[in-house]
Amino acid sequence: MQAPNERYAALDLGSNSFHLLLAEFRDQRMVRLHTDRAMVRLAEGLDINHHLDPAVTERALTALQRFQPVMDKLPLDHVRVVGTNTLRMAAANADGFLEEVESILGVPVEIISGIEEARLIFTGVLAAANGPPRLRCIIDIGGGSTELVRGGDTPQQLESLDIGCVSYSKRFFADGLISRNTVNHFQRARRAARAELQELQHIAEGAEVTGCSGTIKAVARICNDGEVKAIKRGDIDQLAHRVSSAKHIADLDLPYLDEERRPVFAAGLAILHAIFCELDIMRMEVSPYAIREGIVHDLAGRLHGGDRRADTIAAMVERWQVDTNQAKRVSSTSLKLLQQLRPQYPPEGKVRLHWAIQLHETGLALTHSSFRKLGAYMVKHADMAGFAKSEQEHLAYLVHNQRGRIKPPREHYGFHPSPDLLLCLRLGCIIHRDRTERSLDGLKLYDQGDAYHLEADQQWLEDSPAIAELLEQEEQHWRSQNRPLKITAV
């Protein structure tokens, strides 16, 4: 339950624009206090090798300067900065840019998957929905991707397509031309979008369709004399015909069209009209809420007992039939060792260790010989609701390295694995390798700066000779690390 007037900030680093929302909860109802938008068009600066153009990144960093004072007044765990399609594609080459963003905002950037983006959009739109629960199809056309979600109280089908108003502008309207001689770029863009939607023809069937965000709001205003109201099939058909008949984007004379949106409007309309045609939509409601509101609700949930990530972990444990008793044993021991090693370790690190241990045997559902490698792959690439991609990468690293040779990580922005967590996980797995309870009374783990030290009672070792042998092997595995492990019998 939220504290009185508890405030949160969400910043969406989208492919077309950056959106900031400052909100607070009053009687469990979210109230928007401040919004801000910067039309950055980050996707314009993405080349074929997924590098960002310096001029575009400079434009983005300048825009972020004005957001910082709003976010600076809040606790760090009340702020979330999320990167979507363009940053997903550029992430491997954007360490420097992301570090500069974090330097300006004071908050790390979380790159999320398209499916997680769709879930947050659904959460946000549902927060503004009125009336009794019903089946809905929610659609959001962004700068680099389009998300579609079908569900009632919770999402049942989540989809993310690589079609967006900025990426389609680059692909089909790069020179501003809409039609020329026998070539109609609008029709080509609409046909391409329909092809992407082919497998989703039933996602809106029997559902109330709701759209959100910039492109859909812009079309709604043009079709409804400046008001953000429902878009009807006949109205968008007429608008699409009108835009398709124009020669150049500069020629578009449309009422209530924001000049900042003009360069990407034809592409966004082509995608939206394709959605209406391919999904056979006759009417689309328009929501004032979108991903930002979803992020705020997610943040509030994390702090007040409704962390979606915990539900995701529990669902994966059940799906892959993980031995929960073994996971509890290893988790309890690993967390006790971490408490010995680092009494003041940050709570989020302890949670990460616990979640990794809950998932550390997921691969056993499919294979015994390569269960660590397979389990890590599953964790890294699964659609894990609530998780950023970097969080999944951390969990996957721990799962992969729970025993045997320690694989050196390829560190990058957002991914700097903790050797403390890895050591405690590996020791927990060793101590309970035989899947039995075992006391830690004879063990003490500490750090002397140059090395980890594990003191083990001689009698404890003699009572568990197989565990003693595994600990000797573990000492050898850590010799190649920056901080080795030294085990002493006392």
Tab-separated table of C-alpha atoms in Angstrom, residues 62-407:
chain	number	residue	atom	x	y	z
A	62	THR	CA	20.846	17.911	-24.467
A	63	ALA	CA	17.172	16.990	-24.148
A	64	LEU	CA	17.864	14.957	-21.005
A	65	GLN	CA	19.351	17.945	-19.203
A	66	ARG	CA	15.917	19.425	-18.566
A	67	PHE	CA	14.538	16.168	-17.134
A	68	GLN	CA	17.224	15.808	-14.481
A	69	PRO	CA	15.956	18.400	-11.941
A	70	VAL	CA	12.574	16.645	-11.726
A	71	MET	CA	14.135	13.233	-11.127
A	72	ASP	CA	16.854	14.489	-8.794
A	73	LYS	CA	14.359	15.194	-6.001
A	74	LEU	CA	13.226	11.573	-5.645
A	75	PRO	CA	14.764	8.485	-3.989
A	76	LEU	CA	16.587	6.294	-6.506
A	77	ASP	CA	14.145	3.406	-6.058
A	78	HIS	CA	11.281	5.749	-7.012
A	79	VAL	CA	12.773	6.475	-10.436
A	80	ARG	CA	13.069	4.241	-13.484
A	81	VAL	CA	14.621	5.044	-16.857
A	82	VAL	CA	13.706	2.615	-19.633
A	83	GLY	CA	15.175	2.216	-23.120
A	84	THR	CA	13.097	0.603	-25.853
A	85	ASN	CA	13.521	-0.448	-29.510
A	86	THR	CA	16.388	1.733	-30.736
A	87	LEU	CA	18.425	1.269	-27.574
A	88	ARG	CA	17.707	-2.480	-27.723
A	89	MET	CA	19.289	-2.543	-31.171
A	90	ALA	CA	22.168	-0.206	-30.316
A	91	ALA	CA	22.933	-1.553	-26.826
A	92	ALA	CA	26.030	-3.529	-27.849
A	93	ASN	CA	27.621	-0.367	-29.270
A	94	ALA	CA	26.242	2.314	-26.960
A	95	ASP	CA	28.149	1.920	-23.685
A	96	GLY	CA	29.543	5.448	-23.869
A	97	PHE	CA	26.172	7.029	-24.625
A	98	LEU	CA	24.390	5.074	-21.877
A	99	GLU	CA	27.071	6.026	-19.358
A	100	GLU	CA	26.592	9.697	-20.264
A	101	VAL	CA	22.828	9.348	-19.855
A	102	GLU	CA	23.319	7.843	-16.396
A	103	SER	CA	25.790	10.591	-15.528
A	104	ILE	CA	23.205	13.264	-16.375
A	105	LEU	CA	20.206	11.608	-14.727
A	106	GLY	CA	21.896	9.889	-11.801
A	107	VAL	CA	19.886	6.736	-12.561
A	108	PRO	CA	20.907	3.674	-14.623
A	109	VAL	CA	19.204	3.002	-17.944
A	110	GLU	CA	17.310	-0.291	-18.162
A	111	ILE	CA	16.999	-1.750	-21.668
A	112	ILE	CA	13.813	-3.798	-21.852
A	113	SER	CA	12.605	-6.365	-24.380
A	114	GLY	CA	9.744	-5.682	-26.751
A	115	ILE	CA	7.558	-8.122	-24.824
A	116	GLU	CA	8.283	-6.338	-21.537
A	117	GLU	CA	7.525	-3.044	-23.262
A	118	ALA	CA	4.173	-4.466	-24.347
A	119	ARG	CA	3.407	-5.606	-20.784
A	120	LEU	CA	4.163	-2.162	-19.351
A	121	ILE	CA	1.986	-0.513	-22.008
A	122	PHE	CA	-0.871	-2.861	-21.094
A	123	THR	CA	-0.404	-2.059	-17.391
A	124	GLY	CA	-0.439	1.670	-18.092
A	125	VAL	CA	-3.511	1.660	-20.334
A	126	LEU	CA	-5.416	-0.586	-17.936
A	127	ALA	CA	-4.779	1.954	-15.140
A	128	ALA	CA	-6.938	4.482	-17.002
A	129	ALA	CA	-9.606	2.018	-18.159
A	130	ASN	CA	-13.171	2.527	-16.986
A	131	GLY	CA	-16.051	0.118	-16.574
A	132	PRO	CA	-16.139	-3.600	-15.795
A	133	PRO	CA	-13.267	-5.932	-16.782
A	134	ARG	CA	-13.473	-7.056	-20.398
A	135	LEU	CA	-11.359	-8.451	-23.185
A	136	ARG	CA	-9.149	-5.754	-24.684
A	137	CYS	CA	-6.639	-5.374	-27.490
A	138	ILE	CA	-4.164	-2.573	-26.773
A	139	ILE	CA	-1.968	-1.122	-29.532
A	140	ASP	CA	0.959	1.294	-29.333
A	141	ILE	CA	2.868	2.520	-32.402
A	142	GLY	CA	6.291	3.787	-31.372
A	143	GLY	CA	9.238	5.161	-33.260
A	144	GLY	CA	10.943	1.808	-33.771
A	145	SER	CA	8.422	-0.851	-32.829
A	146	THR	CA	4.710	-1.519	-32.478
A	147	GLU	CA	3.309	-3.399	-29.497
A	148	LEU	CA	0.001	-5.289	-29.455
A	149	VAL	CA	-1.495	-6.928	-26.366
A	150	ARG	CA	-4.619	-9.015	-25.899
A	151	GLY	CA	-5.979	-9.628	-22.421
A	152	GLY	CA	-8.531	-8.997	-19.708
A	153	ASP	CA	-7.305	-8.235	-16.193
A	154	THR	CA	-3.897	-9.590	-17.225
A	155	PRO	CA	-2.209	-9.906	-20.622
A	156	GLN	CA	-2.853	-13.176	-22.463
A	157	GLN	CA	-0.875	-12.445	-25.636
A	158	LEU	CA	2.031	-10.007	-25.922
A	159	GLU	CA	3.549	-9.050	-29.279
A	160	SER	CA	6.226	-6.609	-30.414
A	161	LEU	CA	6.872	-5.937	-34.120
A	162	ASP	CA	9.843	-4.073	-35.580
A	163	ILE	CA	7.675	-1.494	-37.342
A	164	GLY	CA	7.656	2.114	-36.159
A	165	CYS	CA	7.012	5.611	-37.434
A	166	VAL	CA	10.690	6.643	-37.432
A	167	SER	CA	12.100	3.402	-38.863
A	168	TYR	CA	9.390	3.358	-41.569
A	169	SER	CA	10.065	7.014	-42.356
A	170	LYS	CA	13.707	6.128	-42.999
A	171	ARG	CA	12.743	3.086	-45.043
A	172	PHE	CA	9.894	4.451	-47.184
A	173	PHE	CA	9.891	8.260	-46.923
A	174	ALA	CA	13.581	9.133	-46.632
A	175	ASP	CA	13.340	11.964	-49.183
A	176	GLY	CA	9.940	13.141	-48.001
A	177	LEU	CA	8.158	11.813	-51.094
A	178	ILE	CA	4.799	10.102	-50.635
A	179	SER	CA	3.925	9.410	-54.275
A	180	ARG	CA	5.840	9.911	-57.487
A	181	ASN	CA	4.810	8.770	-60.919
A	182	THR	CA	3.700	5.153	-60.492
A	183	VAL	CA	5.390	4.655	-57.105
A	184	ASN	CA	3.306	5.303	-54.006
A	185	HIS	CA	5.466	5.080	-50.910
A	186	PHE	CA	2.496	5.257	-48.576
A	187	GLN	CA	0.939	2.166	-50.140
A	188	ARG	CA	4.281	0.342	-50.013
A	189	ALA	CA	4.674	1.157	-46.310
A	190	ARG	CA	1.113	0.030	-45.559
A	191	ARG	CA	1.631	-3.237	-47.489
A	192	ALA	CA	4.866	-3.944	-45.604
A	193	ALA	CA	3.137	-3.353	-42.274
A	194	ARG	CA	0.270	-5.645	-43.240
A	195	ALA	CA	2.789	-8.373	-44.038
A	196	GLU	CA	4.233	-8.043	-40.515
A	197	LEU	CA	0.732	-8.370	-39.054
A	198	GLN	CA	-0.206	-11.509	-40.996
A	199	GLU	CA	0.170	-13.894	-38.074
A	200	LEU	CA	-1.763	-11.640	-35.668
A	201	GLN	CA	-5.062	-11.383	-37.513
A	202	HIS	CA	-7.049	-12.725	-34.536
A	203	ILE	CA	-5.434	-10.660	-31.776
A	204	ALA	CA	-8.265	-8.101	-31.809
A	205	GLU	CA	-11.105	-10.568	-32.408
A	206	GLY	CA	-13.975	-10.027	-29.972
A	207	ALA	CA	-11.998	-7.426	-28.022
A	208	GLU	CA	-12.403	-3.730	-27.331
A	209	VAL	CA	-9.520	-2.095	-29.229
A	210	THR	CA	-7.624	0.735	-27.559
A	211	GLY	CA	-4.680	2.674	-28.957
A	212	CYS	CA	-2.190	4.913	-27.169
A	213	SER	CA	0.836	7.183	-27.650
A	214	GLY	CA	1.827	9.759	-30.249
A	215	THR	CA	0.876	8.431	-33.682
A	216	ILE	CA	-2.553	7.234	-32.574
A	217	LYS	CA	-3.302	10.436	-30.652
A	218	ALA	CA	-2.245	12.517	-33.671
A	219	VAL	CA	-4.585	10.597	-35.973
A	220	ALA	CA	-7.391	10.872	-33.404
A	221	ARG	CA	-7.061	14.671	-33.303
A	222	ILE	CA	-7.117	14.997	-37.078
A	223	CYS	CA	-10.167	12.747	-37.368
A	224	ASN	CA	-12.061	14.393	-34.480
A	225	ASP	CA	-11.592	18.163	-34.885
A	226	GLY	CA	-8.732	18.385	-32.438
A	227	GLU	CA	-10.158	16.093	-29.756
A	228	VAL	CA	-8.534	12.835	-28.673
A	229	LYS	CA	-11.533	10.586	-29.209
A	230	ALA	CA	-12.169	7.199	-30.797
A	231	ILE	CA	-10.941	6.623	-34.356
A	232	LYS	CA	-13.555	5.187	-36.704
A	233	ARG	CA	-12.736	2.996	-39.689
A	234	GLY	CA	-14.389	5.281	-42.223
A	235	ASP	CA	-12.498	8.318	-40.947
A	236	ILE	CA	-9.065	6.680	-41.073
A	237	ASP	CA	-9.832	5.235	-44.530
A	238	GLN	CA	-10.508	8.772	-45.786
A	239	LEU	CA	-7.414	10.171	-44.081
A	240	ALA	CA	-5.215	7.402	-45.501
A	241	HIS	CA	-6.560	8.102	-49.024
A	242	ARG	CA	-5.892	11.829	-48.576
A	243	VAL	CA	-2.307	11.335	-47.387
A	244	SER	CA	-1.619	8.666	-50.001
A	245	SER	CA	-2.661	11.117	-52.736
A	246	ALA	CA	-0.171	13.780	-51.672
A	247	LYS	CA	3.190	14.055	-53.414
A	248	HIS	CA	5.337	15.166	-50.499
A	249	ILE	CA	5.156	15.231	-46.729
A	250	ALA	CA	5.556	19.008	-46.876
A	251	ASP	CA	2.329	19.178	-48.916
A	252	LEU	CA	0.190	17.675	-46.166
A	253	ASP	CA	-2.376	20.249	-45.075
A	254	LEU	CA	-3.999	18.515	-42.131
A	255	PRO	CA	-5.778	20.278	-39.264
A	256	TYR	CA	-4.324	19.763	-35.785
A	257	LEU	CA	-1.158	18.081	-37.059
A	258	ASP	CA	1.729	18.979	-34.771
A	259	GLU	CA	4.642	20.242	-36.889
A	260	GLU	CA	7.075	18.195	-34.787
A	261	ARG	CA	5.218	15.053	-35.833
A	262	ARG	CA	4.918	15.935	-39.531
A	263	PRO	CA	8.199	14.201	-40.628
A	264	VAL	CA	7.019	10.808	-39.293
A	265	PHE	CA	3.251	11.192	-39.664
A	266	ALA	CA	2.840	9.480	-43.040
A	267	ALA	CA	4.767	6.423	-41.833
A	268	GLY	CA	2.818	6.247	-38.571
A	269	LEU	CA	-0.501	6.577	-40.397
A	270	ALA	CA	0.479	3.848	-42.869
A	271	ILE	CA	1.183	1.472	-39.981
A	272	LEU	CA	-2.030	2.381	-38.161
A	273	HIS	CA	-4.151	2.012	-41.294
A	274	ALA	CA	-2.512	-1.368	-41.948
A	275	ILE	CA	-3.514	-2.422	-38.421
A	276	PHE	CA	-7.125	-1.364	-39.023
A	277	CYS	CA	-7.244	-3.215	-42.340
A	278	GLU	CA	-5.372	-6.389	-41.412
A	279	LEU	CA	-7.042	-6.856	-38.014
A	280	ASP	CA	-10.459	-5.771	-39.357
A	281	ILE	CA	-10.904	-3.033	-36.752
A	282	MET	CA	-13.943	-0.772	-37.077
A	283	ARG	CA	-13.333	1.440	-34.046
A	284	MET	CA	-10.341	2.197	-31.826
A	285	GLU	CA	-10.648	3.909	-28.451
A	286	VAL	CA	-7.740	6.128	-27.445
A	287	SER	CA	-6.136	6.002	-23.994
A	288	PRO	CA	-4.409	8.958	-22.315
A	289	TYR	CA	-2.037	6.509	-20.597
A	290	ALA	CA	0.805	4.436	-22.042
A	291	ILE	CA	4.144	2.933	-21.003
A	292	ARG	CA	5.116	5.715	-18.584
A	293	GLU	CA	2.079	5.072	-16.424
A	294	GLY	CA	2.804	1.349	-16.584
A	295	ILE	CA	6.346	1.954	-15.323
A	296	VAL	CA	5.064	4.018	-12.392
A	297	HIS	CA	2.580	1.311	-11.379
A	298	ASP	CA	5.325	-1.296	-11.663
A	299	LEU	CA	7.657	0.779	-9.475
A	300	ALA	CA	4.989	1.215	-6.811
A	301	GLY	CA	4.348	-2.528	-6.891
A	302	ARG	CA	8.029	-3.333	-6.369
A	303	LEU	CA	8.136	-1.210	-3.225
A	304	HIS	CA	4.839	-2.372	-1.765
A	305	GLY	CA	4.713	-6.142	-2.063
A	306	GLY	CA	3.613	-6.544	-5.667
A	307	ASP	CA	6.897	-7.077	-7.507
A	308	ARG	CA	6.010	-8.631	-10.861
A	309	ARG	CA	9.505	-10.116	-11.086
A	310	ALA	CA	8.905	-12.372	-8.081
A	311	ASP	CA	5.757	-13.699	-9.748
A	312	THR	CA	7.744	-14.379	-12.918
A	313	ILE	CA	10.386	-16.355	-11.029
A	314	ALA	CA	7.705	-18.400	-9.257
A	315	ALA	CA	6.009	-19.182	-12.579
A	316	MET	CA	9.316	-20.333	-14.128
A	317	VAL	CA	10.079	-22.520	-11.123
A	318	GLU	CA	6.708	-24.205	-11.507
A	319	ARG	CA	6.919	-24.510	-15.310
A	320	TRP	CA	10.348	-26.146	-15.259
A	321	GLN	CA	9.608	-28.308	-12.198
A	322	VAL	CA	12.562	-27.012	-10.204
A	323	ASP	CA	13.364	-28.868	-6.969
A	324	THR	CA	12.128	-26.159	-4.580
A	325	ASN	CA	13.514	-27.889	-1.470
A	326	GLN	CA	17.006	-27.883	-2.935
A	327	ALA	CA	16.622	-24.263	-4.018
A	328	LYS	CA	15.608	-23.305	-0.456
A	329	ARG	CA	18.616	-25.120	1.013
A	330	VAL	CA	21.100	-23.499	-1.351
A	331	SER	CA	19.491	-20.066	-1.032
A	332	SER	CA	19.488	-20.109	2.761
A	333	THR	CA	23.141	-21.161	2.946
A	334	SER	CA	24.321	-18.768	0.205
A	335	LEU	CA	22.594	-15.798	1.805
A	336	LYS	CA	24.077	-16.659	5.226
A	337	LEU	CA	27.541	-16.812	3.651
A	338	LEU	CA	26.924	-13.454	1.954
A	339	GLN	CA	25.920	-11.998	5.321
A	340	GLN	CA	29.224	-13.221	6.776
A	341	LEU	CA	31.198	-11.857	3.829
A	342	ARG	CA	29.402	-8.519	3.363
A	343	PRO	CA	27.081	-7.666	6.276
A	344	GLN	CA	25.938	-4.468	4.529
A	345	TYR	CA	25.406	-5.919	1.053
A	346	PRO	CA	22.656	-3.995	-0.831
A	347	PRO	CA	19.202	-5.640	-0.608
A	348	GLU	CA	18.783	-5.776	-4.397
A	349	GLY	CA	21.943	-7.902	-4.600
A	350	LYS	CA	20.568	-10.354	-2.060
A	351	VAL	CA	17.333	-10.619	-4.033
A	352	ARG	CA	19.303	-11.220	-7.235
A	353	LEU	CA	21.228	-14.052	-5.568
A	354	HIS	CA	18.010	-15.597	-4.256
A	355	TRP	CA	16.340	-15.454	-7.687
A	356	ALA	CA	19.376	-16.935	-9.433
A	357	ILE	CA	19.346	-19.842	-6.981
A	358	GLN	CA	15.642	-20.441	-7.540
A	359	LEU	CA	16.420	-20.788	-11.257
A	360	HIS	CA	19.833	-22.449	-11.063
A	361	GLU	CA	18.503	-25.931	-11.924
A	362	THR	CA	15.997	-24.954	-14.631
A	363	GLY	CA	18.109	-26.662	-17.296
A	364	LEU	CA	17.649	-30.042	-15.599
A	365	ALA	CA	14.122	-30.167	-17.018
A	366	LEU	CA	15.661	-30.842	-20.444
A	367	THR	CA	19.207	-32.131	-19.967
A	368	HIS	CA	21.660	-33.292	-17.309
A	369	SER	CA	24.895	-33.061	-19.250
A	370	SER	CA	24.617	-29.353	-20.146
A	371	PHE	CA	22.010	-28.145	-17.666
A	372	ARG	CA	24.009	-25.072	-16.589
A	373	LYS	CA	24.567	-23.834	-20.131
A	374	LEU	CA	20.991	-24.541	-21.167
A	375	GLY	CA	19.565	-23.021	-17.980
A	376	ALA	CA	21.580	-19.847	-18.519
A	377	TYR	CA	20.367	-19.612	-22.109
A	378	MET	CA	16.758	-20.049	-20.979
A	379	VAL	CA	17.089	-17.340	-18.320
A	380	LYS	CA	18.871	-14.890	-20.603
A	381	HIS	CA	16.487	-15.213	-23.548
A	382	ALA	CA	13.132	-15.940	-21.883
A	383	ASP	CA	10.336	-13.353	-21.881
A	384	MET	CA	10.594	-12.575	-18.160
A	385	ALA	CA	7.888	-10.097	-17.163
A	386	GLY	CA	9.211	-7.256	-15.006
A	387	PHE	CA	12.892	-7.807	-15.809
A	388	ALA	CA	15.285	-5.586	-17.727
A	389	LYS	CA	17.627	-7.361	-20.136
A	390	SER	CA	20.646	-6.599	-17.930
A	391	GLU	CA	18.919	-8.209	-14.924
A	392	GLN	CA	18.352	-11.374	-16.920
A	393	GLU	CA	21.983	-11.332	-18.036
A	394	HIS	CA	23.144	-11.172	-14.407
A	395	LEU	CA	20.920	-14.093	-13.449
A	396	ALA	CA	22.072	-16.096	-16.474
A	397	TYR	CA	25.737	-15.490	-15.586
A	398	LEU	CA	25.207	-16.882	-12.091
A	399	VAL	CA	23.265	-19.890	-13.389
A	400	HIS	CA	25.951	-20.679	-15.971
A	401	ASN	CA	28.822	-20.417	-13.472
A	402	GLN	CA	27.323	-22.259	-10.489
A	403	ARG	CA	30.051	-24.915	-10.700
A	404	GLY	CA	33.134	-25.887	-12.710
A	405	ARG	CA	35.480	-23.459	-14.449
A	406	ILE	CA	34.487	-19.810	-14.057
A	407	LYS	CA	33.843	-18.290	-17.485
